């Protein structure tokens, strides 16, 4: 039994910085964060939570770039699609550290994201954590580098419980195991699943990949991965579906070139 499933969600999650919900008191007490940086991140937060595209554009530099190859135009286009998909996103962001070099402020942030959307009367719930470096010049975001990323979507009364084994970082040409282990006994349940490995490219934000599901005959999905010799980051995704639940996970592996 095979079925194609579109992983629309995974190519939009990296945009989380546009709607960060900043805990200002925590950032000030822990890091003595500059007021300018706090106010700017909070301003971007407010604009995104209000879906105020005009204000968001004012806080993003026309020369904006990110580690996945997005420029200003692609970012804005992807952002509009993201806003149309989710109705009730909630972001909680912590500034872990910051540095300043002349007029450039660099913040290392960790963002936890919760949200949901409905397709054909079925509710899907998102949980995500993204660690990133954000670069600001003249009160505008000019660059965004993703350091770590894991996104998870569940649906149904009893989504499959899994252990997801994957490194966060690797070297070009490195080999490692990509294992998704089912914690619940399969028994007589019919479980569909699929896994996907892909090099991250800006085109995936507007034209996501699809997965072809097949019946699982063992207790999970087990793959041996060999990276190419080029240093591009990769997404590793898995989907598991049974009658009473669904779970999708995407994790980034940063390739240190």
Tab-separated table of C-alpha atoms in Angstrom:
chain	number	residue	atom	x	y	z
A	1	UNK	CA	0.000	0.000	0.000
A	2	UNK	CA	1.469	3.313	-1.049
A	3	UNK	CA	0.334	6.901	-0.673
A	4	UNK	CA	1.919	10.256	-1.458
A	5	UNK	CA	2.069	12.861	1.328
A	6	UNK	CA	3.144	16.482	0.872
A	7	UNK	CA	5.527	17.823	3.524
A	8	UNK	CA	4.367	21.433	3.212
A	9	UNK	CA	5.063	22.200	6.853
A	10	UNK	CA	8.771	21.471	6.900
A	11	UNK	CA	9.745	24.153	4.406
A	12	UNK	CA	8.010	26.909	6.351
A	13	UNK	CA	9.212	26.322	9.878
A	14	UNK	CA	12.565	27.973	9.459
A	15	UNK	CA	10.765	31.311	9.275
A	16	UNK	CA	10.043	31.271	13.000
A	17	UNK	CA	12.181	34.307	13.773
A	18	UNK	CA	9.641	36.590	12.137
A	19	UNK	CA	7.170	36.128	14.960
A	20	UNK	CA	9.318	35.555	18.028
A	21	UNK	CA	7.698	36.181	21.385
A	22	UNK	CA	10.526	37.652	23.449
A	23	UNK	CA	10.789	37.295	27.213
A	24	UNK	CA	12.351	40.700	27.803
A	25	UNK	CA	12.787	40.432	31.564
A	26	UNK	CA	14.682	37.141	31.251
A	27	UNK	CA	16.926	38.475	28.494
A	28	UNK	CA	17.778	41.637	30.446
A	29	UNK	CA	18.615	39.882	33.694
A	30	UNK	CA	20.635	37.059	32.143
A	31	UNK	CA	22.520	38.768	29.361
A	32	UNK	CA	22.333	42.519	29.979
A	33	UNK	CA	20.915	42.651	26.460
A	34	UNK	CA	21.009	46.095	24.790
A	35	UNK	CA	17.692	47.910	24.857
A	36	UNK	CA	17.989	48.516	21.115
A	37	UNK	CA	18.111	44.760	20.430
A	38	UNK	CA	15.216	43.966	22.759
A	39	UNK	CA	13.013	46.629	21.234
A	40	UNK	CA	13.781	45.571	17.672
A	41	UNK	CA	13.052	41.877	18.220
A	42	UNK	CA	9.894	42.782	20.107
A	43	UNK	CA	8.804	45.083	17.259
A	44	UNK	CA	9.232	42.267	14.739
A	45	UNK	CA	7.305	40.012	17.114
A	46	UNK	CA	4.346	42.388	17.346
A	47	UNK	CA	4.201	42.919	13.586
A	48	UNK	CA	4.169	39.188	12.888
A	49	UNK	CA	1.620	38.319	15.577
A	50	UNK	CA	-0.657	40.943	14.040
A	51	UNK	CA	0.154	39.645	10.520
A	52	UNK	CA	1.221	43.181	9.679
A	53	UNK	CA	3.221	42.613	6.520
A	54	UNK	CA	3.951	46.322	6.022
A	55	UNK	CA	5.573	46.671	9.436
A	56	UNK	CA	7.472	43.401	8.999
A	57	UNK	CA	8.951	44.596	5.714
A	58	UNK	CA	10.171	47.762	7.446
A	59	UNK	CA	12.173	45.658	9.925
A	60	UNK	CA	13.757	43.332	7.365
A	61	UNK	CA	16.631	44.636	5.255
A	62	UNK	CA	16.190	44.520	1.453
A	63	UNK	CA	19.596	42.799	1.405
A	64	UNK	CA	18.399	40.109	3.841
A	65	UNK	CA	19.876	36.604	3.507
A	66	UNK	CA	19.597	33.390	5.493
A	67	UNK	CA	21.578	30.174	5.759
A	68	UNK	CA	19.136	28.334	3.471
A	69	UNK	CA	19.553	30.738	0.568
A	70	UNK	CA	16.428	32.840	1.056
A	71	UNK	CA	16.604	36.449	-0.095
A	72	UNK	CA	14.198	39.239	0.845
A	73	UNK	CA	11.635	38.491	-1.877
A	74	UNK	CA	11.527	34.730	-1.259
A	75	UNK	CA	11.294	35.311	2.465
A	76	UNK	CA	8.297	37.642	2.184
A	77	UNK	CA	6.522	35.282	-0.199
A	78	UNK	CA	7.066	32.306	2.127
A	79	UNK	CA	5.974	34.346	5.121
A	80	UNK	CA	2.615	35.161	3.509
A	81	UNK	CA	2.004	31.459	2.885
A	82	UNK	CA	2.964	30.629	6.453
A	83	UNK	CA	0.532	33.174	7.903
A	84	UNK	CA	-2.303	31.827	5.742
A	85	UNK	CA	-1.705	28.264	6.991
A	86	UNK	CA	-1.688	28.772	10.775
A	87	UNK	CA	-4.306	30.666	12.782
A	88	UNK	CA	-3.046	30.351	16.359
A	89	UNK	CA	0.742	30.299	16.479
A	90	UNK	CA	2.483	30.937	19.799
A	91	UNK	CA	6.208	31.723	19.985
A	92	UNK	CA	8.460	31.824	23.044
A	93	UNK	CA	12.000	33.050	22.385
A	94	UNK	CA	14.993	33.381	24.682
A	95	UNK	CA	18.131	35.341	23.837
A	96	UNK	CA	20.973	33.060	24.907
A	97	UNK	CA	23.806	35.462	24.109
A	98	UNK	CA	24.698	38.513	22.040
A	99	UNK	CA	27.726	40.343	20.681
A	100	UNK	CA	28.282	43.718	19.070
A	101	UNK	CA	30.771	44.652	16.349
A	102	UNK	CA	30.585	48.377	15.562
A	103	UNK	CA	26.991	48.908	14.389
A	104	UNK	CA	26.168	45.182	14.022
A	105	UNK	CA	24.323	43.318	16.785
A	106	UNK	CA	24.323	39.514	16.739
A	107	UNK	CA	21.885	37.553	18.927
A	108	UNK	CA	21.839	33.792	19.512
A	109	UNK	CA	18.203	32.854	20.117
A	110	UNK	CA	16.172	29.741	20.915
A	111	UNK	CA	12.558	29.786	19.795
A	112	UNK	CA	9.872	27.297	20.847
A	113	UNK	CA	6.821	27.298	18.591
A	114	UNK	CA	3.340	25.885	19.153
A	115	UNK	CA	0.440	26.063	16.743
A	116	UNK	CA	-2.270	24.168	14.928
A	117	UNK	CA	-4.197	24.060	11.669
A	118	UNK	CA	-7.120	22.027	10.313
A	119	UNK	CA	-7.322	20.090	7.051
A	120	UNK	CA	-10.531	18.221	6.146
A	121	UNK	CA	-11.797	18.606	9.734
A	122	UNK	CA	-8.614	17.004	11.104
A	123	UNK	CA	-6.489	19.002	13.549
A	124	UNK	CA	-2.701	19.042	13.222
A	125	UNK	CA	-0.559	20.328	16.123
A	126	UNK	CA	2.912	21.786	15.666
A	127	UNK	CA	5.771	21.836	18.183
A	128	UNK	CA	9.110	23.202	17.093
A	129	UNK	CA	12.427	24.380	18.500
A	130	UNK	CA	14.888	26.445	16.476
A	131	UNK	CA	18.240	27.835	17.560
A	132	UNK	CA	19.616	30.605	15.390
A	133	UNK	CA	21.967	33.555	14.995
A	134	UNK	CA	20.257	36.819	14.053
A	135	UNK	CA	22.234	39.767	12.665
A	136	UNK	CA	20.914	43.332	12.957
A	137	UNK	CA	22.242	46.558	11.415
A	138	UNK	CA	20.531	49.961	11.573
A	139	UNK	CA	17.433	48.483	13.242
A	140	UNK	CA	16.890	45.904	10.515
A	141	UNK	CA	17.411	42.147	10.360
A	142	UNK	CA	20.049	41.509	7.686
A	143	UNK	CA	20.999	37.842	8.185
A	144	UNK	CA	19.603	34.733	9.870
A	145	UNK	CA	21.624	31.530	10.346
A	146	UNK	CA	19.910	28.396	11.660
A	147	UNK	CA	22.097	26.457	14.100
A	148	UNK	CA	19.681	23.711	15.210
A	149	UNK	CA	16.122	22.819	14.207
A	150	UNK	CA	13.583	20.138	15.088
A	151	UNK	CA	9.937	20.291	14.056
A	152	UNK	CA	7.156	17.894	14.991
A	153	UNK	CA	3.511	17.653	13.916
A	154	UNK	CA	0.980	15.282	15.469
A	155	UNK	CA	-2.645	14.473	14.802
A	156	UNK	CA	-5.234	12.079	16.166
A	157	UNK	CA	-5.908	10.572	19.577
A	158	UNK	CA	-2.783	8.417	19.747
A	159	UNK	CA	0.092	9.510	17.501
A	160	UNK	CA	2.862	6.873	17.246
A	161	UNK	CA	5.547	7.359	19.924
A	162	UNK	CA	9.048	7.196	18.483
A	163	UNK	CA	12.713	7.632	19.301
A	164	UNK	CA	14.409	9.777	16.660
A	165	UNK	CA	18.165	9.137	16.420
A	166	UNK	CA	20.057	11.657	14.322
A	167	UNK	CA	23.103	13.896	14.922
A	168	UNK	CA	22.662	17.668	14.955
A	169	UNK	CA	25.979	18.253	13.195
A	170	UNK	CA	28.124	16.304	10.751
A	171	UNK	CA	31.043	16.661	8.360
A	172	UNK	CA	30.913	16.461	4.548
A	173	UNK	CA	31.207	12.825	3.481
A	174	UNK	CA	30.401	11.517	6.981
A	175	UNK	CA	28.330	8.369	7.516
A	176	UNK	CA	25.790	7.992	10.324
A	177	UNK	CA	22.596	6.146	11.272
A	178	UNK	CA	19.174	7.696	10.726
A	179	UNK	CA	16.874	5.616	12.954
A	180	UNK	CA	13.206	6.133	13.804
A	181	UNK	CA	12.233	3.533	16.401
A	182	UNK	CA	8.587	2.848	17.263
A	183	UNK	CA	8.131	2.642	21.041
A	184	UNK	CA	4.643	1.101	20.865
A	185	UNK	CA	4.279	-2.541	19.791
A	186	UNK	CA	3.121	-2.737	16.178
A	187	UNK	CA	0.980	-5.801	16.801
A	188	UNK	CA	-1.786	-6.137	14.234
A	189	UNK	CA	-1.876	-2.393	13.533
A	190	UNK	CA	-1.344	-1.223	9.977
A	191	UNK	CA	1.289	1.518	10.086
A	192	UNK	CA	2.289	3.548	7.060
A	193	UNK	CA	5.606	5.327	7.062
A	194	UNK	CA	8.274	7.005	5.004
A	195	UNK	CA	11.558	8.839	5.474
A	196	UNK	CA	13.128	11.575	3.406
A	197	UNK	CA	16.636	13.011	3.214
A	198	UNK	CA	17.163	16.199	1.235
A	199	UNK	CA	19.697	18.944	0.822
A	200	UNK	CA	18.198	22.230	2.023
A	201	UNK	CA	17.579	24.654	-0.815
A	202	UNK	CA	15.587	27.886	-0.969
A	203	UNK	CA	13.322	26.410	-3.680
A	204	UNK	CA	11.870	23.967	-1.123
A	205	UNK	CA	10.240	26.855	0.730
A	206	UNK	CA	7.862	27.458	-2.188
A	207	UNK	CA	7.751	23.961	-3.723
A	208	UNK	CA	7.993	21.343	-0.961
A	209	UNK	CA	8.865	17.709	-1.497
A	210	UNK	CA	6.467	14.779	-1.318
A	211	UNK	CA	6.815	11.441	0.448
A	212	UNK	CA	5.579	8.095	-0.811
A	213	UNK	CA	4.208	6.102	2.123
A	214	UNK	CA	4.519	2.360	2.414
A	215	UNK	CA	3.501	-0.249	4.982
A	216	UNK	CA	6.038	-0.792	7.756
A	217	UNK	CA	6.895	-4.422	8.421
A	218	UNK	CA	9.319	-3.754	11.300
A	219	UNK	CA	9.477	-1.606	14.420
A	220	UNK	CA	10.499	1.600	12.693
A	221	UNK	CA	12.636	2.993	9.911
A	222	UNK	CA	16.374	2.369	9.848
A	223	UNK	CA	18.773	3.947	7.358
A	224	UNK	CA	22.509	4.355	6.955
A	225	UNK	CA	23.305	7.798	5.567
A	226	UNK	CA	26.404	8.904	3.686
A	227	UNK	CA	26.621	12.650	3.159
A	228	UNK	CA	27.940	14.172	-0.062
A	229	UNK	CA	31.294	15.916	0.031
A	230	UNK	CA	29.689	19.358	-0.351
A	231	UNK	CA	28.858	21.313	2.842
A	232	UNK	CA	25.108	22.004	2.400
A	233	UNK	CA	22.824	21.442	5.425
A	234	UNK	CA	20.244	18.637	5.179
A	235	UNK	CA	16.697	18.007	6.388
A	236	UNK	CA	15.761	14.501	7.576
A	237	UNK	CA	12.018	13.870	7.759
A	238	UNK	CA	9.803	10.989	8.739
A	239	UNK	CA	6.065	10.398	8.802
A	240	UNK	CA	4.238	7.577	10.602
A	241	UNK	CA	0.486	7.050	10.262
A	242	UNK	CA	-1.910	4.564	11.804
A	243	UNK	CA	-5.694	4.523	12.311
A	244	UNK	CA	-5.645	6.520	15.553
A	245	UNK	CA	-2.824	8.989	14.984
A	246	UNK	CA	-0.063	10.566	12.924
A	247	UNK	CA	3.387	11.905	13.728
A	248	UNK	CA	5.743	13.852	11.449
A	249	UNK	CA	9.257	14.917	12.447
A	250	UNK	CA	11.835	16.983	10.629
A	251	UNK	CA	15.314	17.605	11.997
A	252	UNK	CA	18.160	19.606	10.516
A	253	UNK	CA	21.701	18.287	10.332
A	254	UNK	CA	24.147	21.162	10.013
A	255	UNK	CA	27.067	20.270	7.792
A	256	UNK	CA	30.296	21.808	8.991
A	257	UNK	CA	32.415	22.454	5.929
